[in-house]
Amino acid sequence: MELTTRRKVINDQTIERAYHVARKVYHLELEKNLAIEHLVDNAQMNKTSARDYIYVFSKMMEGSEYKRTINQKATKFYLDGIKRDYGNNQLTVALRAVEKHVAYYEALGRGSLTSIKNLIREYQ
């Protein structure tokens, strides 16, 4: 018997919803587990992706290295949102986090995040 799983596609609407929910968690307006449930129930994300998208936002806001990867489109949406909602200084902090993530990922020897590196260059 072949076991198949349906991979949930993270589309533009899902990314946007994840960003807004992650902001609420970051500002302590929404408890993380409830936010994850919301994204699973209303944005068709799986639990792991929902957790990762919330985690990445907080790390971007802190300027800290993060170890989970979100796609290039989501990274761009998050950076654009941070610039719009928090200004250029916070964007600089978020870009530092993305740079640290790229360095971490490349150190694992699993390849290069070329599209993310190109995105960083666009913002600089």
PDB file of N, CA and C in Angstrom, residues 9-94:
ATOM      1  N   VAL A   9      -0.004  23.951   0.040  1.00  0.00           N
ATOM      2  CA  VAL A   9       0.706  25.026  -0.640  1.00  0.00           C
ATOM      3  C   VAL A   9       0.543  26.310   0.166  1.00  0.00           C
ATOM      4  N   ILE A  10       1.650  26.978   0.378  1.00  0.00           N
ATOM      5  CA  ILE A  10       1.613  28.246   1.098  1.00  0.00           C
ATOM      6  C   ILE A  10       1.542  29.354   0.047  1.00  0.00           C
ATOM      7  N   ASN A  11       0.345  29.874  -0.141  1.00  0.00           N
ATOM      8  CA  ASN A  11       0.120  30.895  -1.170  1.00  0.00           C
ATOM      9  C   ASN A  11       0.184  32.301  -0.566  1.00  0.00           C
ATOM     10  N   ASP A  12      -0.054  33.301  -1.401  1.00  0.00           N
ATOM     11  CA  ASP A  12       0.044  34.698  -0.957  1.00  0.00           C
ATOM     12  C   ASP A  12      -0.879  35.007   0.223  1.00  0.00           C
ATOM     13  N   GLN A  13      -2.111  34.499   0.168  1.00  0.00           N
ATOM     14  CA  GLN A  13      -3.057  34.767   1.247  1.00  0.00           C
ATOM     15  C   GLN A  13      -2.598  34.109   2.550  1.00  0.00           C
ATOM     16  N   THR A  14      -2.035  32.914   2.436  1.00  0.00           N
ATOM     17  CA  THR A  14      -1.533  32.220   3.617  1.00  0.00           C
ATOM     18  C   THR A  14      -0.370  32.982   4.235  1.00  0.00           C
ATOM     19  N   ILE A  15       0.539  33.465   3.400  1.00  0.00           N
ATOM     20  CA  ILE A  15       1.684  34.237   3.877  1.00  0.00           C
ATOM     21  C   ILE A  15       1.206  35.505   4.578  1.00  0.00           C
ATOM     22  N   GLU A  16       0.262  36.191   3.976  1.00  0.00           N
ATOM     23  CA  GLU A  16      -0.259  37.429   4.571  1.00  0.00           C
ATOM     24  C   GLU A  16      -0.911  37.151   5.928  1.00  0.00           C
ATOM     25  N   ARG A  17      -1.711  36.107   5.992  1.00  0.00           N
ATOM     26  CA  ARG A  17      -2.368  35.767   7.252  1.00  0.00           C
ATOM     27  C   ARG A  17      -1.325  35.391   8.310  1.00  0.00           C
ATOM     28  N   ALA A  18      -0.319  34.618   7.902  1.00  0.00           N
ATOM     29  CA  ALA A  18       0.735  34.215   8.848  1.00  0.00           C
ATOM     30  C   ALA A  18       1.472  35.435   9.387  1.00  0.00           C
ATOM     31  N   TYR A  19       1.767  36.400   8.525  1.00  0.00           N
ATOM     32  CA  TYR A  19       2.454  37.624   8.965  1.00  0.00           C
ATOM     33  C   TYR A  19       1.631  38.349  10.033  1.00  0.00           C
ATOM     34  N   HIS A  20       0.343  38.536   9.766  1.00  0.00           N
ATOM     35  CA  HIS A  20      -0.502  39.280  10.700  1.00  0.00           C
ATOM     36  C   HIS A  20      -0.665  38.535  12.027  1.00  0.00           C
ATOM     37  N   VAL A  21      -0.790  37.238  11.965  1.00  0.00           N
ATOM     38  CA  VAL A  21      -0.898  36.442  13.191  1.00  0.00           C
ATOM     39  C   VAL A  21       0.427  36.482  13.963  1.00  0.00           C
ATOM     40  N   ALA A  22       1.542  36.360  13.242  1.00  0.00           N
ATOM     41  CA  ALA A  22       2.863  36.403  13.891  1.00  0.00           C
ATOM     42  C   ALA A  22       3.084  37.744  14.593  1.00  0.00           C
ATOM     43  N   ARG A  23       2.630  38.828  13.979  1.00  0.00           N
ATOM     44  CA  ARG A  23       2.730  40.150  14.624  1.00  0.00           C
ATOM     45  C   ARG A  23       1.970  40.154  15.948  1.00  0.00           C
ATOM     46  N   LYS A  24       0.762  39.587  15.938  1.00  0.00           N
ATOM     47  CA  LYS A  24      -0.043  39.563  17.164  1.00  0.00           C
ATOM     48  C   LYS A  24       0.641  38.746  18.251  1.00  0.00           C
ATOM     49  N   VAL A  25       1.243  37.632  17.874  1.00  0.00           N
ATOM     50  CA  VAL A  25       1.967  36.816  18.856  1.00  0.00           C
ATOM     51  C   VAL A  25       3.153  37.608  19.390  1.00  0.00           C
ATOM     52  N   TYR A  26       3.895  38.249  18.503  1.00  0.00           N
ATOM     53  CA  TYR A  26       5.071  39.017  18.905  1.00  0.00           C
ATOM     54  C   TYR A  26       4.706  40.118  19.901  1.00  0.00           C
ATOM     55  N   HIS A  27       3.574  40.759  19.688  1.00  0.00           N
ATOM     56  CA  HIS A  27       3.134  41.854  20.560  1.00  0.00           C
ATOM     57  C   HIS A  27       2.280  41.358  21.743  1.00  0.00           C
ATOM     58  N   LEU A  28       2.272  40.039  21.944  1.00  0.00           N
ATOM     59  CA  LEU A  28       1.564  39.403  23.054  1.00  0.00           C
ATOM     60  C   LEU A  28       0.059  39.675  23.036  1.00  0.00           C
ATOM     61  N   GLU A  29      -0.478  39.848  21.832  1.00  0.00           N
ATOM     62  CA  GLU A  29      -1.915  40.049  21.667  1.00  0.00           C
ATOM     63  C   GLU A  29      -2.634  38.730  21.406  1.00  0.00           C
ATOM     64  N   LEU A  30      -1.849  37.685  21.121  1.00  0.00           N
ATOM     65  CA  LEU A  30      -2.408  36.371  20.820  1.00  0.00           C
ATOM     66  C   LEU A  30      -1.425  35.318  21.302  1.00  0.00           C
ATOM     67  N   GLU A  31      -1.930  34.331  21.999  1.00  0.00           N
ATOM     68  CA  GLU A  31      -1.097  33.238  22.506  1.00  0.00           C
ATOM     69  C   GLU A  31      -0.633  32.365  21.334  1.00  0.00           C
ATOM     70  N   LYS A  32       0.611  31.932  21.393  1.00  0.00           N
ATOM     71  CA  LYS A  32       1.210  31.222  20.255  1.00  0.00           C
ATOM     72  C   LYS A  32       0.435  29.970  19.851  1.00  0.00           C
ATOM     73  N   ASN A  33       0.019  29.160  20.811  1.00  0.00           N
ATOM     74  CA  ASN A  33      -0.713  27.940  20.449  1.00  0.00           C
ATOM     75  C   ASN A  33      -2.052  28.239  19.784  1.00  0.00           C
ATOM     76  N   LEU A  34      -2.717  29.291  20.221  1.00  0.00           N
ATOM     77  CA  LEU A  34      -3.970  29.697  19.569  1.00  0.00           C
ATOM     78  C   LEU A  34      -3.698  30.226  18.170  1.00  0.00           C
ATOM     79  N   ALA A  35      -2.590  30.922  18.014  1.00  0.00           N
ATOM     80  CA  ALA A  35      -2.214  31.434  16.688  1.00  0.00           C
ATOM     81  C   ALA A  35      -1.935  30.278  15.732  1.00  0.00           C
ATOM     82  N   ILE A  36      -1.243  29.267  16.212  1.00  0.00           N
ATOM     83  CA  ILE A  36      -0.965  28.100  15.374  1.00  0.00           C
ATOM     84  C   ILE A  36      -2.274  27.426  14.974  1.00  0.00           C
ATOM     85  N   GLU A  37      -3.159  27.230  15.932  1.00  0.00           N
ATOM     86  CA  GLU A  37      -4.480  26.646  15.634  1.00  0.00           C
ATOM     87  C   GLU A  37      -5.221  27.467  14.587  1.00  0.00           C
ATOM     88  N   HIS A  38      -5.181  28.783  14.735  1.00  0.00           N
ATOM     89  CA  HIS A  38      -5.857  29.665  13.789  1.00  0.00           C
ATOM     90  C   HIS A  38      -5.308  29.458  12.371  1.00  0.00           C
ATOM     91  N   LEU A  39      -3.987  29.403  12.239  1.00  0.00           N
ATOM     92  CA  LEU A  39      -3.389  29.229  10.915  1.00  0.00           C
ATOM     93  C   LEU A  39      -3.696  27.851  10.335  1.00  0.00           C
ATOM     94  N   VAL A  40      -3.741  26.841  11.174  1.00  0.00           N
ATOM     95  CA  VAL A  40      -4.084  25.492  10.701  1.00  0.00           C
ATOM     96  C   VAL A  40      -5.545  25.468  10.236  1.00  0.00           C
ATOM     97  N   ASP A  41      -6.438  26.056  11.021  1.00  0.00           N
ATOM     98  CA  ASP A  41      -7.868  26.008  10.720  1.00  0.00           C
ATOM     99  C   ASP A  41      -8.298  26.972   9.621  1.00  0.00           C
ATOM    100  N   ASN A  42      -7.665  28.144   9.556  1.00  0.00           N
ATOM    101  CA  ASN A  42      -8.160  29.192   8.662  1.00  0.00           C
ATOM    102  C   ASN A  42      -7.247  29.511   7.487  1.00  0.00           C
ATOM    103  N   ALA A  43      -6.017  29.079   7.541  1.00  0.00           N
ATOM    104  CA  ALA A  43      -5.084  29.375   6.446  1.00  0.00           C
ATOM    105  C   ALA A  43      -4.565  28.090   5.805  1.00  0.00           C
ATOM    106  N   GLN A  44      -5.120  26.963   6.225  1.00  0.00           N
ATOM    107  CA  GLN A  44      -4.748  25.664   5.681  1.00  0.00           C
ATOM    108  C   GLN A  44      -3.241  25.386   5.756  1.00  0.00           C
ATOM    109  N   MET A  45      -2.600  25.872   6.809  1.00  0.00           N
ATOM    110  CA  MET A  45      -1.187  25.566   7.036  1.00  0.00           C
ATOM    111  C   MET A  45      -1.110  24.320   7.909  1.00  0.00           C
ATOM    112  N   ASN A  46      -0.035  23.568   7.765  1.00  0.00           N
ATOM    113  CA  ASN A  46       0.167  22.500   8.727  1.00  0.00           C
ATOM    114  C   ASN A  46       0.798  23.117   9.979  1.00  0.00           C
ATOM    115  N   LYS A  47       0.759  22.374  11.084  1.00  0.00           N
ATOM    116  CA  LYS A  47       1.217  22.920  12.364  1.00  0.00           C
ATOM    117  C   LYS A  47       2.681  23.334  12.330  1.00  0.00           C
ATOM    118  N   THR A  48       3.512  22.536  11.690  1.00  0.00           N
ATOM    119  CA  THR A  48       4.937  22.846  11.641  1.00  0.00           C
ATOM    120  C   THR A  48       5.181  24.150  10.897  1.00  0.00           C
ATOM    121  N   SER A  49       4.543  24.317   9.754  1.00  0.00           N
ATOM    122  CA  SER A  49       4.717  25.561   8.990  1.00  0.00           C
ATOM    123  C   SER A  49       4.193  26.754   9.770  1.00  0.00           C
ATOM    124  N   ALA A  50       3.046  26.606  10.389  1.00  0.00           N
ATOM    125  CA  ALA A  50       2.473  27.703  11.179  1.00  0.00           C
ATOM    126  C   ALA A  50       3.439  28.119  12.284  1.00  0.00           C
ATOM    127  N   ARG A  51       3.973  27.141  12.989  1.00  0.00           N
ATOM    128  CA  ARG A  51       4.934  27.422  14.062  1.00  0.00           C
ATOM    129  C   ARG A  51       6.172  28.117  13.495  1.00  0.00           C
ATOM    130  N   ASP A  52       6.662  27.624  12.354  1.00  0.00           N
ATOM    131  CA  ASP A  52       7.860  28.203  11.749  1.00  0.00           C
ATOM    132  C   ASP A  52       7.642  29.651  11.315  1.00  0.00           C
ATOM    133  N   TYR A  53       6.520  29.954  10.720  1.00  0.00           N
ATOM    134  CA  TYR A  53       6.265  31.306  10.237  1.00  0.00           C
ATOM    135  C   TYR A  53       6.140  32.301  11.389  1.00  0.00           C
ATOM    136  N   ILE A  54       5.595  31.863  12.505  1.00  0.00           N
ATOM    137  CA  ILE A  54       5.523  32.716  13.696  1.00  0.00           C
ATOM    138  C   ILE A  54       6.919  32.920  14.276  1.00  0.00           C
ATOM    139  N   TYR A  55       7.667  31.848  14.365  1.00  0.00           N
ATOM    140  CA  TYR A  55       9.039  31.868  14.890  1.00  0.00           C
ATOM    141  C   TYR A  55       9.944  32.784  14.063  1.00  0.00           C
ATOM    142  N   VAL A  56       9.868  32.664  12.742  1.00  0.00           N
ATOM    143  CA  VAL A  56      10.740  33.465  11.880  1.00  0.00           C
ATOM    144  C   VAL A  56      10.458  34.954  12.058  1.00  0.00           C
ATOM    145  N   PHE A  57       9.187  35.330  12.170  1.00  0.00           N
ATOM    146  CA  PHE A  57       8.875  36.746  12.368  1.00  0.00           C
ATOM    147  C   PHE A  57       9.545  37.272  13.637  1.00  0.00           C
ATOM    148  N   SER A  58       9.428  36.531  14.736  1.00  0.00           N
ATOM    149  CA  SER A  58      10.015  37.019  15.991  1.00  0.00           C
ATOM    150  C   SER A  58      11.527  37.130  15.876  1.00  0.00           C
ATOM    151  N   LYS A  59      12.159  36.186  15.212  1.00  0.00           N
ATOM    152  CA  LYS A  59      13.611  36.240  15.040  1.00  0.00           C
ATOM    153  C   LYS A  59      14.003  37.422  14.157  1.00  0.00           C
ATOM    154  N   MET A  60      13.226  37.704  13.121  1.00  0.00           N
ATOM    155  CA  MET A  60      13.507  38.876  12.287  1.00  0.00           C
ATOM    156  C   MET A  60      13.402  40.154  13.115  1.00  0.00           C
ATOM    157  N   MET A  61      12.412  40.228  13.972  1.00  0.00           N
ATOM    158  CA  MET A  61      12.235  41.424  14.784  1.00  0.00           C
ATOM    159  C   MET A  61      13.380  41.592  15.783  1.00  0.00           C
ATOM    160  N   GLU A  62      13.955  40.484  16.234  1.00  0.00           N
ATOM    161  CA  GLU A  62      15.075  40.523  17.181  1.00  0.00           C
ATOM    162  C   GLU A  62      16.426  40.680  16.482  1.00  0.00           C
ATOM    163  N   GLY A  63      16.460  40.401  15.182  1.00  0.00           N
ATOM    164  CA  GLY A  63      17.731  40.402  14.463  1.00  0.00           C
ATOM    165  C   GLY A  63      18.551  39.160  14.744  1.00  0.00           C
ATOM    166  N   SER A  64      17.881  38.107  15.175  1.00  0.00           N
ATOM    167  CA  SER A  64      18.555  36.873  15.584  1.00  0.00           C
ATOM    168  C   SER A  64      18.536  35.824  14.473  1.00  0.00           C
ATOM    169  N   GLU A  65      19.539  34.959  14.521  1.00  0.00           N
ATOM    170  CA  GLU A  65      19.585  33.838  13.597  1.00  0.00           C
ATOM    171  C   GLU A  65      18.360  32.949  13.801  1.00  0.00           C
ATOM    172  N   TYR A  66      17.787  32.509  12.711  1.00  0.00           N
ATOM    173  CA  TYR A  66      16.710  31.523  12.806  1.00  0.00           C
ATOM    174  C   TYR A  66      17.095  30.284  12.007  1.00  0.00           C
ATOM    175  N   LYS A  67      16.564  29.144  12.439  1.00  0.00           N
ATOM    176  CA  LYS A  67      17.004  27.870  11.890  1.00  0.00           C
ATOM    177  C   LYS A  67      15.945  27.171  11.064  1.00  0.00           C
ATOM    178  N   ARG A  68      14.814  27.774  10.922  1.00  0.00           N
ATOM    179  CA  ARG A  68      13.754  27.225  10.076  1.00  0.00           C
ATOM    180  C   ARG A  68      13.637  28.129   8.858  1.00  0.00           C
ATOM    181  N   THR A  69      13.364  27.544   7.711  1.00  0.00           N
ATOM    182  CA  THR A  69      13.354  28.306   6.466  1.00  0.00           C
ATOM    183  C   THR A  69      11.925  28.550   5.996  1.00  0.00           C
ATOM    184  N   ILE A  70      11.662  29.788   5.610  1.00  0.00           N
ATOM    185  CA  ILE A  70      10.428  30.113   4.897  1.00  0.00           C
ATOM    186  C   ILE A  70      10.842  30.462   3.473  1.00  0.00           C
ATOM    187  N   ASN A  71       9.911  30.359   2.548  1.00  0.00           N
ATOM    188  CA  ASN A  71      10.295  30.554   1.147  1.00  0.00           C
ATOM    189  C   ASN A  71      10.618  32.021   0.825  1.00  0.00           C
ATOM    190  N   GLN A  72      11.166  32.231  -0.345  1.00  0.00           N
ATOM    191  CA  GLN A  72      11.604  33.565  -0.763  1.00  0.00           C
ATOM    192  C   GLN A  72      10.445  34.550  -0.793  1.00  0.00           C
ATOM    193  N   LYS A  73       9.300  34.110  -1.286  1.00  0.00           N
ATOM    194  CA  LYS A  73       8.136  34.994  -1.367  1.00  0.00           C
ATOM    195  C   LYS A  73       7.687  35.428   0.026  1.00  0.00           C
ATOM    196  N   ALA A  74       7.696  34.499   0.961  1.00  0.00           N
ATOM    197  CA  ALA A  74       7.321  34.823   2.339  1.00  0.00           C
ATOM    198  C   ALA A  74       8.354  35.730   2.990  1.00  0.00           C
ATOM    199  N   THR A  75       9.631  35.466   2.732  1.00  0.00           N
ATOM    200  CA  THR A  75      10.686  36.323   3.283  1.00  0.00           C
ATOM    201  C   THR A  75      10.501  37.749   2.795  1.00  0.00           C
ATOM    202  N   LYS A  76      10.236  37.911   1.516  1.00  0.00           N
ATOM    203  CA  LYS A  76      10.012  39.247   0.942  1.00  0.00           C
ATOM    204  C   LYS A  76       8.783  39.902   1.566  1.00  0.00           C
ATOM    205  N   PHE A  77       7.702  39.150   1.702  1.00  0.00           N
ATOM    206  CA  PHE A  77       6.484  39.708   2.298  1.00  0.00           C
ATOM    207  C   PHE A  77       6.763  40.164   3.728  1.00  0.00           C
ATOM    208  N   TYR A  78       7.484  39.346   4.494  1.00  0.00           N
ATOM    209  CA  TYR A  78       7.811  39.709   5.867  1.00  0.00           C
ATOM    210  C   TYR A  78       8.686  40.964   5.907  1.00  0.00           C
ATOM    211  N   LEU A  79       9.703  41.025   5.068  1.00  0.00           N
ATOM    212  CA  LEU A  79      10.572  42.214   5.054  1.00  0.00           C
ATOM    213  C   LEU A  79       9.801  43.458   4.633  1.00  0.00           C
ATOM    214  N   ASP A  80       8.962  43.345   3.602  1.00  0.00           N
ATOM    215  CA  ASP A  80       8.143  44.482   3.179  1.00  0.00           C
ATOM    216  C   ASP A  80       7.211  44.924   4.307  1.00  0.00           C
ATOM    217  N   GLY A  81       6.601  43.958   4.981  1.00  0.00           N
ATOM    218  CA  GLY A  81       5.696  44.273   6.086  1.00  0.00           C
ATOM    219  C   GLY A  81       6.413  44.936   7.243  1.00  0.00           C
ATOM    220  N   ILE A  82       7.590  44.448   7.572  1.00  0.00           N
ATOM    221  CA  ILE A  82       8.366  45.041   8.658  1.00  0.00           C
ATOM    222  C   ILE A  82       8.758  46.467   8.308  1.00  0.00           C
ATOM    223  N   LYS A  83       9.162  46.686   7.074  1.00  0.00           N
ATOM    224  CA  LYS A  83       9.506  48.057   6.651  1.00  0.00           C
ATOM    225  C   LYS A  83       8.284  48.964   6.755  1.00  0.00           C
ATOM    226  N   ARG A  84       7.155  48.497   6.259  1.00  0.00           N
ATOM    227  CA  ARG A  84       5.917  49.294   6.271  1.00  0.00           C
ATOM    228  C   ARG A  84       5.440  49.552   7.698  1.00  0.00           C
ATOM    229  N   ASP A  85       5.455  48.517   8.530  1.00  0.00           N
ATOM    230  CA  ASP A  85       4.848  48.615   9.850  1.00  0.00           C
ATOM    231  C   ASP A  85       5.781  49.159  10.930  1.00  0.00           C
ATOM    232  N   TYR A  86       7.110  49.033  10.717  1.00  0.00           N
ATOM    233  CA  TYR A  86       8.056  49.399  11.774  1.00  0.00           C
ATOM    234  C   TYR A  86       9.167  50.353  11.322  1.00  0.00           C
ATOM    235  N   GLY A  87       9.307  50.556  10.017  1.00  0.00           N
ATOM    236  CA  GLY A  87      10.288  51.514   9.527  1.00  0.00           C
ATOM    237  C   GLY A  87      11.609  50.896   9.099  1.00  0.00           C
ATOM    238  N   ASN A  88      12.469  51.767   8.550  1.00  0.00           N
ATOM    239  CA  ASN A  88      13.743  51.317   7.982  1.00  0.00           C
ATOM    240  C   ASN A  88      14.718  50.765   9.013  1.00  0.00           C
ATOM    241  N   ASN A  89      14.728  51.331  10.221  1.00  0.00           N
ATOM    242  CA  ASN A  89      15.643  50.820  11.244  1.00  0.00           C
ATOM    243  C   ASN A  89      15.317  49.361  11.580  1.00  0.00           C
ATOM    244  N   GLN A  90      14.036  49.054  11.718  1.00  0.00           N
ATOM    245  CA  GLN A  90      13.641  47.675  12.031  1.00  0.00           C
ATOM    246  C   GLN A  90      13.878  46.762  10.830  1.00  0.00           C
ATOM    247  N   LEU A  91      13.731  47.303   9.629  1.00  0.00           N
ATOM    248  CA  LEU A  91      14.058  46.520   8.431  1.00  0.00           C
ATOM    249  C   LEU A  91      15.521  46.112   8.453  1.00  0.00           C
ATOM    250  N   THR A  92      16.393  47.012   8.860  1.00  0.00           N
ATOM    251  CA  THR A  92      17.821  46.701   8.950  1.00  0.00           C
ATOM    252  C   THR A  92      18.059  45.571   9.939  1.00  0.00           C
ATOM    253  N   VAL A  93      17.353  45.594  11.060  1.00  0.00           N
ATOM    254  CA  VAL A  93      17.461  44.528  12.058  1.00  0.00           C
ATOM    255  C   VAL A  93      17.001  43.199  11.442  1.00  0.00           C
ATOM    256  N   ALA A  94      15.880  43.234  10.746  1.00  0.00           N
ATOM    257  CA  ALA A  94      15.333  42.017  10.128  1.00  0.00           C
ATOM    258  C   ALA A  94      16.284  41.466   9.067  1.00  0.00           C
TER     259      ALA A  94
END
